[in-house]
Short mmCIF file of the N, C-alpha and C atoms (twelve columns), coordinates in Angstrom:
data_MODEL
# 
_entry.id   MODEL 
# 
loop_
_atom_site.group_PDB 
_atom_site.id 
_atom_site.type_symbol 
_atom_site.label_atom_id 
_atom_site.label_alt_id 
_atom_site.label_comp_id 
_atom_site.label_asym_id 
_atom_site.label_seq_id 
_atom_site.Cartn_x 
_atom_site.Cartn_y 
_atom_site.Cartn_z 
_atom_site.pdbx_PDB_model_num 
ATOM 1   N N  . MET A 1  -58.112 51.246 -10.586 1 
ATOM 2   C CA . MET A 1  -59.549 51.327 -10.671 1 
ATOM 3   C C  . MET A 1  -59.945 52.737 -11.076 1 
ATOM 4   N N  . MET A 2  -60.811 52.857 -12.058 1 
ATOM 5   C CA . MET A 2  -61.267 54.169 -12.502 1 
ATOM 6   C C  . MET A 2  -62.637 54.438 -11.914 1 
ATOM 7   N N  . LEU A 3  -62.859 55.657 -11.516 1 
ATOM 8   C CA . LEU A 3  -64.155 56.082 -11.021 1 
ATOM 9   C C  . LEU A 3  -64.700 57.145 -11.943 1 
ATOM 10  N N  . GLY A 4  -65.997 57.146 -12.187 1 
ATOM 11  C CA . GLY A 4  -66.597 58.172 -13.025 1 
ATOM 12  C C  . GLY A 4  -67.775 57.600 -13.784 1 
ATOM 13  N N  . SER A 5  -68.678 58.473 -14.220 1 
ATOM 14  C CA . SER A 5  -69.873 58.010 -14.898 1 
ATOM 15  C C  . SER A 5  -69.748 58.069 -16.413 1 
ATOM 16  N N  . ASP A 6  -68.856 58.880 -16.941 1 
ATOM 17  C CA . ASP A 6  -68.692 59.004 -18.382 1 
ATOM 18  C C  . ASP A 6  -67.497 58.189 -18.839 1 
ATOM 19  N N  . MET A 7  -67.555 57.732 -20.091 1 
ATOM 20  C CA . MET A 7  -66.426 57.011 -20.645 1 
ATOM 21  C C  . MET A 7  -65.243 57.952 -20.834 1 
ATOM 22  N N  . PHE A 8  -65.510 59.167 -21.309 1 
ATOM 23  C CA . PHE A 8  -64.444 60.140 -21.519 1 
ATOM 24  C C  . PHE A 8  -64.581 61.260 -20.507 1 
ATOM 25  N N  . GLY A 9  -63.492 61.940 -20.242 1 
ATOM 26  C CA . GLY A 9  -63.476 63.036 -19.285 1 
ATOM 27  C C  . GLY A 9  -62.444 62.776 -18.204 1 
ATOM 28  N N  . ASP A 10 -62.597 63.458 -17.096 1 
ATOM 29  C CA . ASP A 10 -61.661 63.311 -15.982 1 
ATOM 30  C C  . ASP A 10 -62.025 62.082 -15.160 1 
ATOM 31  N N  . HIS A 11 -61.012 61.316 -14.808 1 
ATOM 32  C CA . HIS A 11 -61.184 60.119 -13.991 1 
ATOM 33  C C  . HIS A 11 -60.192 60.163 -12.840 1 
ATOM 34  N N  . VAL A 12 -60.596 59.595 -11.725 1 
ATOM 35  C CA . VAL A 12 -59.729 59.497 -10.559 1 
ATOM 36  C C  . VAL A 12 -59.259 58.058 -10.470 1 
ATOM 37  N N  . LEU A 13 -57.949 57.865 -10.470 1 
ATOM 38  C CA . LEU A 13 -57.379 56.528 -10.348 1 
ATOM 39  C C  . LEU A 13 -56.971 56.293 -8.907  1 
ATOM 40  N N  . GLN A 14 -57.390 55.178 -8.361  1 
ATOM 41  C CA . GLN A 14 -56.990 54.792 -7.015  1 
ATOM 42  C C  . GLN A 14 -55.725 53.946 -7.158  1 
ATOM 43  N N  . ILE A 15 -54.577 54.575 -6.956  1 
ATOM 44  C CA . ILE A 15 -53.278 53.955 -7.169  1 
ATOM 45  C C  . ILE A 15 -52.526 53.959 -5.840  1 
ATOM 46  N N  . PRO A 16 -51.855 52.868 -5.498  1 
ATOM 47  C CA . PRO A 16 -51.032 52.890 -4.286  1 
ATOM 48  C C  . PRO A 16 -50.013 54.031 -4.345  1 
ATOM 49  N N  . LEU A 17 -49.824 54.675 -3.220  1 
ATOM 50  C CA . LEU A 17 -48.940 55.834 -3.140  1 
ATOM 51  C C  . LEU A 17 -47.540 55.538 -3.674  1 
ATOM 52  N N  . CYS A 18 -47.030 54.344 -3.403  1 
ATOM 53  C CA . CYS A 18 -45.663 54.008 -3.822  1 
ATOM 54  C C  . CYS A 18 -45.504 53.979 -5.347  1 
ATOM 55  N N  . ASP A 19 -46.595 53.786 -6.095  1 
ATOM 56  C CA . ASP A 19 -46.532 53.712 -7.566  1 
ATOM 57  C C  . ASP A 19 -47.048 54.967 -8.248  1 
ATOM 58  N N  . ARG A 20 -47.695 55.835 -7.503  1 
ATOM 59  C CA . ARG A 20 -48.407 56.977 -8.095  1 
ATOM 60  C C  . ARG A 20 -47.497 57.878 -8.928  1 
ATOM 61  N N  . TRP A 21 -46.353 58.258 -8.378  1 
ATOM 62  C CA . TRP A 21 -45.492 59.204 -9.114  1 
ATOM 63  C C  . TRP A 21 -44.886 58.582 -10.358 1 
ATOM 64  N N  . GLN A 22 -44.549 57.293 -10.306 1 
ATOM 65  C CA . GLN A 22 -44.015 56.638 -11.509 1 
ATOM 66  C C  . GLN A 22 -45.072 56.600 -12.615 1 
ATOM 67  N N  . ILE A 23 -46.302 56.264 -12.252 1 
ATOM 68  C CA . ILE A 23 -47.385 56.230 -13.233 1 
ATOM 69  C C  . ILE A 23 -47.650 57.636 -13.762 1 
ATOM 70  N N  . TYR A 24 -47.676 58.604 -12.862 1 
ATOM 71  C CA . TYR A 24 -47.884 60.003 -13.260 1 
ATOM 72  C C  . TYR A 24 -46.835 60.437 -14.280 1 
ATOM 73  N N  . HIS A 25 -45.561 60.162 -14.007 1 
ATOM 74  C CA . HIS A 25 -44.487 60.577 -14.923 1 
ATOM 75  C C  . HIS A 25 -44.580 59.850 -16.268 1 
ATOM 76  N N  . ARG A 26 -44.971 58.576 -16.249 1 
ATOM 77  C CA . ARG A 26 -45.123 57.843 -17.508 1 
ATOM 78  C C  . ARG A 26 -46.275 58.431 -18.330 1 
ATOM 79  N N  . LEU A 27 -47.379 58.763 -17.679 1 
ATOM 80  C CA . LEU A 27 -48.490 59.376 -18.402 1 
ATOM 81  C C  . LEU A 27 -48.084 60.734 -18.969 1 
ATOM 82  N N  . GLN A 28 -47.282 61.485 -18.235 1 
ATOM 83  C CA . GLN A 28 -46.775 62.761 -18.734 1 
ATOM 84  C C  . GLN A 28 -45.920 62.538 -19.980 1 
ATOM 85  N N  . GLU A 29 -45.064 61.502 -19.968 1 
ATOM 86  C CA . GLU A 29 -44.247 61.180 -21.147 1 
ATOM 87  C C  . GLU A 29 -45.120 60.866 -22.357 1 
ATOM 88  N N  . LEU A 30 -46.274 60.246 -22.095 1 
ATOM 89  C CA . LEU A 30 -47.205 59.912 -23.174 1 
ATOM 90  C C  . LEU A 30 -48.096 61.093 -23.547 1 
ATOM 91  N N  . MET A 31 -47.861 62.250 -22.914 1 
ATOM 92  C CA . MET A 31 -48.611 63.483 -23.144 1 
ATOM 93  C C  . MET A 31 -50.103 63.318 -22.838 1 
ATOM 94  N N  . ILE A 32 -50.402 62.559 -21.782 1 
ATOM 95  C CA . ILE A 32 -51.766 62.389 -21.303 1 
ATOM 96  C C  . ILE A 32 -51.942 63.341 -20.132 1 
ATOM 97  N N  . PRO A 33 -52.907 64.270 -20.214 1 
ATOM 98  C CA . PRO A 33 -53.116 65.227 -19.128 1 
ATOM 99  C C  . PRO A 33 -53.471 64.512 -17.817 1 
ATOM 100 N N  . CYS A 34 -52.696 64.781 -16.774 1 
ATOM 101 C CA . CYS A 34 -52.942 64.174 -15.475 1 
ATOM 102 C C  . CYS A 34 -52.363 65.071 -14.384 1 
ATOM 103 N N  . SER A 35 -52.801 64.821 -13.158 1 
ATOM 104 C CA . SER A 35 -52.303 65.599 -12.027 1 
ATOM 105 C C  . SER A 35 -52.367 64.758 -10.761 1 
ATOM 106 N N  . CYS A 36 -51.575 65.144 -9.781  1 
ATOM 107 C CA . CYS A 36 -51.578 64.517 -8.463  1 
ATOM 108 C C  . CYS A 36 -51.919 65.592 -7.441  1 
ATOM 109 N N  . PRO A 37 -53.217 65.794 -7.164  1 
ATOM 110 C CA . PRO A 37 -53.622 66.821 -6.200  1 
ATOM 111 C C  . PRO A 37 -53.247 66.424 -4.773  1 
ATOM 112 N N  . PRO A 38 -53.330 67.371 -3.847  1 
ATOM 113 C CA . PRO A 38 -52.946 67.115 -2.457  1 
ATOM 114 C C  . PRO A 38 -53.742 66.003 -1.764  1 
ATOM 115 N N  . ASP A 39 -54.922 65.643 -2.303  1 
ATOM 116 C CA . ASP A 39 -55.704 64.580 -1.654  1 
ATOM 117 C C  . ASP A 39 -55.113 63.189 -1.865  1 
ATOM 118 N N  . GLY A 40 -54.020 63.081 -2.641  1 
ATOM 119 C CA . GLY A 40 -53.338 61.809 -2.842  1 
ATOM 120 C C  . GLY A 40 -53.816 61.009 -4.035  1 
ATOM 121 N N  . SER A 41 -54.808 61.504 -4.756  1 
ATOM 122 C CA . SER A 41 -55.322 60.777 -5.918  1 
ATOM 123 C C  . SER A 41 -54.482 61.090 -7.158  1 
ATOM 124 N N  . LEU A 42 -54.709 60.320 -8.189  1 
ATOM 125 C CA . LEU A 42 -54.118 60.583 -9.503  1 
ATOM 126 C C  . LEU A 42 -55.286 60.854 -10.434 1 
ATOM 127 N N  . ARG A 43 -55.369 62.043 -10.976 1 
ATOM 128 C CA . ARG A 43 -56.473 62.426 -11.869 1 
ATOM 129 C C  . ARG A 43 -55.963 62.416 -13.300 1 
ATOM 130 N N  . VAL A 44 -56.719 61.750 -14.165 1 
ATOM 131 C CA . VAL A 44 -56.323 61.570 -15.562 1 
ATOM 132 C C  . VAL A 44 -57.460 62.023 -16.464 1 
ATOM 133 N N  . GLN A 45 -57.129 62.784 -17.502 1 
ATOM 134 C CA . GLN A 45 -58.120 63.216 -18.479 1 
ATOM 135 C C  . GLN A 45 -58.093 62.244 -19.653 1 
ATOM 136 N N  . VAL A 46 -59.200 61.537 -19.838 1 
ATOM 137 C CA . VAL A 46 -59.320 60.545 -20.906 1 
ATOM 138 C C  . VAL A 46 -60.250 61.119 -21.967 1 
ATOM 139 N N  . ASN A 47 -59.689 61.398 -23.161 1 
ATOM 140 C CA . ASN A 47 -60.449 62.030 -24.237 1 
ATOM 141 C C  . ASN A 47 -60.682 61.133 -25.437 1 
ATOM 142 N N  . SER A 48 -60.141 59.926 -25.411 1 
ATOM 143 C CA . SER A 48 -60.304 59.027 -26.551 1 
ATOM 144 C C  . SER A 48 -60.090 57.586 -26.104 1 
ATOM 145 N N  . CYS A 49 -60.477 56.678 -26.981 1 
ATOM 146 C CA . CYS A 49 -60.249 55.257 -26.694 1 
ATOM 147 C C  . CYS A 49 -58.761 54.954 -26.610 1 
ATOM 148 N N  . LEU A 50 -57.976 55.580 -27.477 1 
ATOM 149 C CA . LEU A 50 -56.533 55.366 -27.443 1 
ATOM 150 C C  . LEU A 50 -55.948 55.795 -26.101 1 
ATOM 151 N N  . THR A 51 -56.387 56.935 -25.582 1 
ATOM 152 C CA . THR A 51 -55.910 57.395 -24.281 1 
ATOM 153 C C  . THR A 51 -56.303 56.399 -23.197 1 
ATOM 154 N N  . ALA A 52 -57.516 55.885 -23.244 1 
ATOM 155 C CA . ALA A 52 -57.964 54.906 -22.254 1 
ATOM 156 C C  . ALA A 52 -57.099 53.652 -22.298 1 
ATOM 157 N N  . ILE A 53 -56.763 53.202 -23.492 1 
ATOM 158 C CA . ILE A 53 -55.907 52.021 -23.645 1 
ATOM 159 C C  . ILE A 53 -54.511 52.300 -23.093 1 
ATOM 160 N N  . LEU A 54 -53.967 53.482 -23.386 1 
ATOM 161 C CA . LEU A 54 -52.634 53.837 -22.877 1 
ATOM 162 C C  . LEU A 54 -52.611 53.932 -21.353 1 
ATOM 163 N N  . VAL A 55 -53.669 54.493 -20.773 1 
ATOM 164 C CA . VAL A 55 -53.743 54.588 -19.316 1 
ATOM 165 C C  . VAL A 55 -53.810 53.188 -18.714 1 
ATOM 166 N N  . ARG A 56 -54.667 52.348 -19.260 1 
ATOM 167 C CA . ARG A 56 -54.788 50.974 -18.751 1 
ATOM 168 C C  . ARG A 56 -53.464 50.235 -18.860 1 
ATOM 169 N N  . SER A 57 -52.815 50.346 -19.991 1 
ATOM 170 C CA . SER A 57 -51.535 49.678 -20.206 1 
ATOM 171 C C  . SER A 57 -50.477 50.176 -19.220 1 
ATOM 172 N N  . THR A 58 -50.440 51.477 -18.993 1 
ATOM 173 C CA . THR A 58 -49.467 52.052 -18.064 1 
ATOM 174 C C  . THR A 58 -49.710 51.562 -16.648 1 
ATOM 175 N N  . VAL A 59 -50.972 51.575 -16.220 1 
ATOM 176 C CA . VAL A 59 -51.292 51.112 -14.869 1 
ATOM 177 C C  . VAL A 59 -50.968 49.629 -14.729 1 
ATOM 178 N N  . MET A 60 -51.307 48.843 -15.745 1 
ATOM 179 C CA . MET A 60 -50.984 47.407 -15.708 1 
ATOM 180 C C  . MET A 60 -49.487 47.176 -15.579 1 
ATOM 181 N N  . GLN A 61 -48.707 47.961 -16.288 1 
ATOM 182 C CA . GLN A 61 -47.251 47.811 -16.274 1 
ATOM 183 C C  . GLN A 61 -46.708 47.878 -14.842 1 
ATOM 184 N N  . PHE A 62 -47.300 48.734 -14.026 1 
ATOM 185 C CA . PHE A 62 -46.801 48.922 -12.664 1 
ATOM 186 C C  . PHE A 62 -47.498 48.052 -11.632 1 
ATOM 187 N N  . LEU A 63 -48.754 47.666 -11.861 1 
ATOM 188 C CA . LEU A 63 -49.525 47.028 -10.802 1 
ATOM 189 C C  . LEU A 63 -49.865 45.556 -11.033 1 
ATOM 190 N N  . ALA A 64 -49.870 45.108 -12.274 1 
ATOM 191 C CA . ALA A 64 -50.286 43.734 -12.552 1 
ATOM 192 C C  . ALA A 64 -49.178 42.741 -12.193 1 
ATOM 193 N N  . PRO A 65 -49.570 41.570 -11.723 1 
ATOM 194 C CA . PRO A 65 -48.573 40.521 -11.474 1 
ATOM 195 C C  . PRO A 65 -47.916 40.085 -12.788 1 
ATOM 196 N N  . ARG A 66 -46.711 39.597 -12.693 1 
ATOM 197 C CA . ARG A 66 -45.940 39.203 -13.876 1 
ATOM 198 C C  . ARG A 66 -46.718 38.216 -14.753 1 
ATOM 199 N N  . GLN A 67 -47.345 37.207 -14.145 1 
ATOM 200 C CA . GLN A 67 -48.065 36.201 -14.924 1 
ATOM 201 C C  . GLN A 67 -49.222 36.819 -15.707 1 
ATOM 202 N N  . GLU A 68 -49.914 37.781 -15.106 1 
ATOM 203 C CA . GLU A 68 -51.003 38.467 -15.818 1 
ATOM 204 C C  . GLU A 68 -50.472 39.225 -17.027 1 
ATOM 205 N N  . LEU A 69 -49.314 39.862 -16.879 1 
ATOM 206 C CA . LEU A 69 -48.704 40.576 -18.006 1 
ATOM 207 C C  . LEU A 69 -48.304 39.613 -19.110 1 
ATOM 208 N N  . LEU A 70 -47.752 38.458 -18.747 1 
ATOM 209 C CA . LEU A 70 -47.374 37.455 -19.750 1 
ATOM 210 C C  . LEU A 70 -48.596 36.917 -20.477 1 
ATOM 211 N N  . ASP A 71 -49.674 36.629 -19.733 1 
ATOM 212 C CA . ASP A 71 -50.903 36.141 -20.360 1 
ATOM 213 C C  . ASP A 71 -51.469 37.171 -21.327 1 
ATOM 214 N N  . TRP A 72 -51.459 38.442 -20.913 1 
ATOM 215 C CA . TRP A 72 -51.968 39.521 -21.755 1 
ATOM 216 C C  . TRP A 72 -51.140 39.641 -23.039 1 
ATOM 217 N N  . LEU A 73 -49.818 39.571 -22.908 1 
ATOM 218 C CA . LEU A 73 -48.940 39.650 -24.074 1 
ATOM 219 C C  . LEU A 73 -49.185 38.483 -25.031 1 
ATOM 220 N N  . GLU A 74 -49.348 37.288 -24.492 1 
ATOM 221 C CA . GLU A 74 -49.618 36.138 -25.341 1 
ATOM 222 C C  . GLU A 74 -50.954 36.281 -26.077 1 
ATOM 223 N N  . ARG A 75 -51.983 36.837 -25.396 1 
ATOM 224 C CA . ARG A 75 -53.268 37.074 -26.059 1 
ATOM 225 C C  . ARG A 75 -53.104 38.078 -27.192 1 
ATOM 226 N N  . CYS A 76 -52.307 39.127 -26.966 1 
ATOM 227 C CA . CYS A 76 -52.073 40.130 -28.023 1 
ATOM 228 C C  . CYS A 76 -51.397 39.493 -29.214 1 
ATOM 229 N N  . TRP A 77 -50.394 38.649 -28.983 1 
ATOM 230 C CA . TRP A 77 -49.692 37.987 -30.080 1 
ATOM 231 C C  . TRP A 77 -50.607 37.075 -30.865 1 
ATOM 232 N N  . SER A 78 -51.554 36.441 -30.193 1 
ATOM 233 C CA . SER A 78 -52.436 35.500 -30.883 1 
ATOM 234 C C  . SER A 78 -53.422 36.214 -31.809 1 
ATOM 235 N N  . TYR A 79 -53.701 37.502 -31.537 1 
ATOM 236 C CA . TYR A 79 -54.598 38.262 -32.409 1 
ATOM 237 C C  . TYR A 79 -53.867 38.723 -33.629 1 
# 
């Protein structure tokens, strides 16, 4: 879940602690500016639509149920 009033800028992701570091490292691999401050949140800087799509895709990869991922992939193939 993203919190914030602007489409672009810094966003705080509410991610379960057990998945936070994996998501953080994947975003780092994608060269998306992010940090894990001591308050336990994951902060991500979203500067473009492409970055927003990559963040959503990364979070889905770790948090979405398998069936949701399969449905999403099938929708992508149909386009």
